[in-house]
Short mmCIF file of C-alpha atoms in Angstrom, two decimals:
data_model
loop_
_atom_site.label_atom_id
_atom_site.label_comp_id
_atom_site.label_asym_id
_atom_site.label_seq_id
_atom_site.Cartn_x
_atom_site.Cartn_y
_atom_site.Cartn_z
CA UNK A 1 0.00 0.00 0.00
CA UNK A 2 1.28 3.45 -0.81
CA UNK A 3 2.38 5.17 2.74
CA UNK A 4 3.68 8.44 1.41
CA UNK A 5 2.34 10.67 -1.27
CA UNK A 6 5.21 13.32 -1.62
CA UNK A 7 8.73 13.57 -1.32
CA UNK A 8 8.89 15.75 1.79
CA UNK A 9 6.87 13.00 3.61
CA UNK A 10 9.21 10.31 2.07
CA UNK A 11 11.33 8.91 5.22
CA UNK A 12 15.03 8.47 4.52
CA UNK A 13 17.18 6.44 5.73
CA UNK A 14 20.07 7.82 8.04
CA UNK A 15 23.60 6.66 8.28
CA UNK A 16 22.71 4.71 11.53
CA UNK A 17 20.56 2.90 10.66
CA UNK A 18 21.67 1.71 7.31
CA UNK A 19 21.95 -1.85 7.84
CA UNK A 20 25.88 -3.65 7.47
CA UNK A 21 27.10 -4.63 4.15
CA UNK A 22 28.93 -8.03 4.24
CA UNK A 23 31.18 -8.35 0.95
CA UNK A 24 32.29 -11.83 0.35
CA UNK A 25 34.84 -12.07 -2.47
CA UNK A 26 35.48 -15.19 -4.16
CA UNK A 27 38.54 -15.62 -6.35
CA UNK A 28 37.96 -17.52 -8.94
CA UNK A 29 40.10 -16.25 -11.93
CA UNK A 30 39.16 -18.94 -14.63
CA UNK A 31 35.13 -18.39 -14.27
CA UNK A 32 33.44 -16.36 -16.48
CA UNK A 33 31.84 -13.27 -14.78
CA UNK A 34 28.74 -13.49 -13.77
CA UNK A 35 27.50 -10.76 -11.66
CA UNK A 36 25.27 -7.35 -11.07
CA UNK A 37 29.18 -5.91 -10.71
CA UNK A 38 30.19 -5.69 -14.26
CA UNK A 39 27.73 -4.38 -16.18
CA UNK A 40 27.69 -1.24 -13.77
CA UNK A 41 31.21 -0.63 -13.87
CA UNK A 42 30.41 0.51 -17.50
CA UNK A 43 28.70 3.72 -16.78
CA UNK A 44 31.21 4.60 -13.90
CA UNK A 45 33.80 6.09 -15.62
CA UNK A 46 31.37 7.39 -17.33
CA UNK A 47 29.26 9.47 -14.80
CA UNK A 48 32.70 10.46 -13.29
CA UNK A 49 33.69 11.91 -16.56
CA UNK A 50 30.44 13.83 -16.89
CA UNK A 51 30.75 14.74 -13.43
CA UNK A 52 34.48 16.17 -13.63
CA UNK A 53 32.95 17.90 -17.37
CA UNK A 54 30.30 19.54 -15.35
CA UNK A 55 32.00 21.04 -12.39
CA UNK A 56 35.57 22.03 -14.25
CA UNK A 57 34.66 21.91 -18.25
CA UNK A 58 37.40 19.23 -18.67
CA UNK A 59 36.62 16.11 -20.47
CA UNK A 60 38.45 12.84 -19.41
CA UNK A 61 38.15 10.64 -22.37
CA UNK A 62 40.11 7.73 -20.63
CA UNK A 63 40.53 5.35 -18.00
CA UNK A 64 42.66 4.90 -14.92
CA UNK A 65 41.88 8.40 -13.73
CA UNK A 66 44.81 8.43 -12.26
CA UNK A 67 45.69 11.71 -10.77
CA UNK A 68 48.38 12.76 -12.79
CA UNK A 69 46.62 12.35 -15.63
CA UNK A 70 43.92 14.68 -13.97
CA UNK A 71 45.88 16.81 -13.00
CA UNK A 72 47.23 17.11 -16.82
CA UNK A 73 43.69 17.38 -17.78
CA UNK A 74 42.99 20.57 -15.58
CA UNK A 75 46.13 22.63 -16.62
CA UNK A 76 45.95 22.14 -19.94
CA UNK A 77 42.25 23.67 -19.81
#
């Protein structure tokens, strides 16, 4: 059943009470992978770029953002 009709009387969940996040990793190099994981680290770079584009007008066209390579980026603008 809906419980909130707005977004001001939408109730948010606070740091404390954010449940814990166990991460198991599994090594297992000769598997194929298989995973929510990978397809999102697609768009990462990507929104990083856009965000780095939006706040400085610097485009990063490549990964490892390293920071030298950032740092490049920036003084060459």
């Amino acid at each position: 059943m809906v419980t909130s009709l707005d977004w001001a009387s939408y109730p948010i969940l606070t740091f404390p009470e954010v449940p814990d996040i166990v991460v198991d990793l599994i090594d297992r190099p000769t598997e194929k992978p298989w995973g929510a994981g990978e397809p999102s680290a697609a768009v990462v770079s990507s929104s990083i770029s856009n965000a780095v584009f939006d706040a400085t007008g610097v485009r990063l066209r490549s990964v490892p953002f390293k920071r030298e390579k950032v740092k490049a980026a920036l003084q060459s603008a």
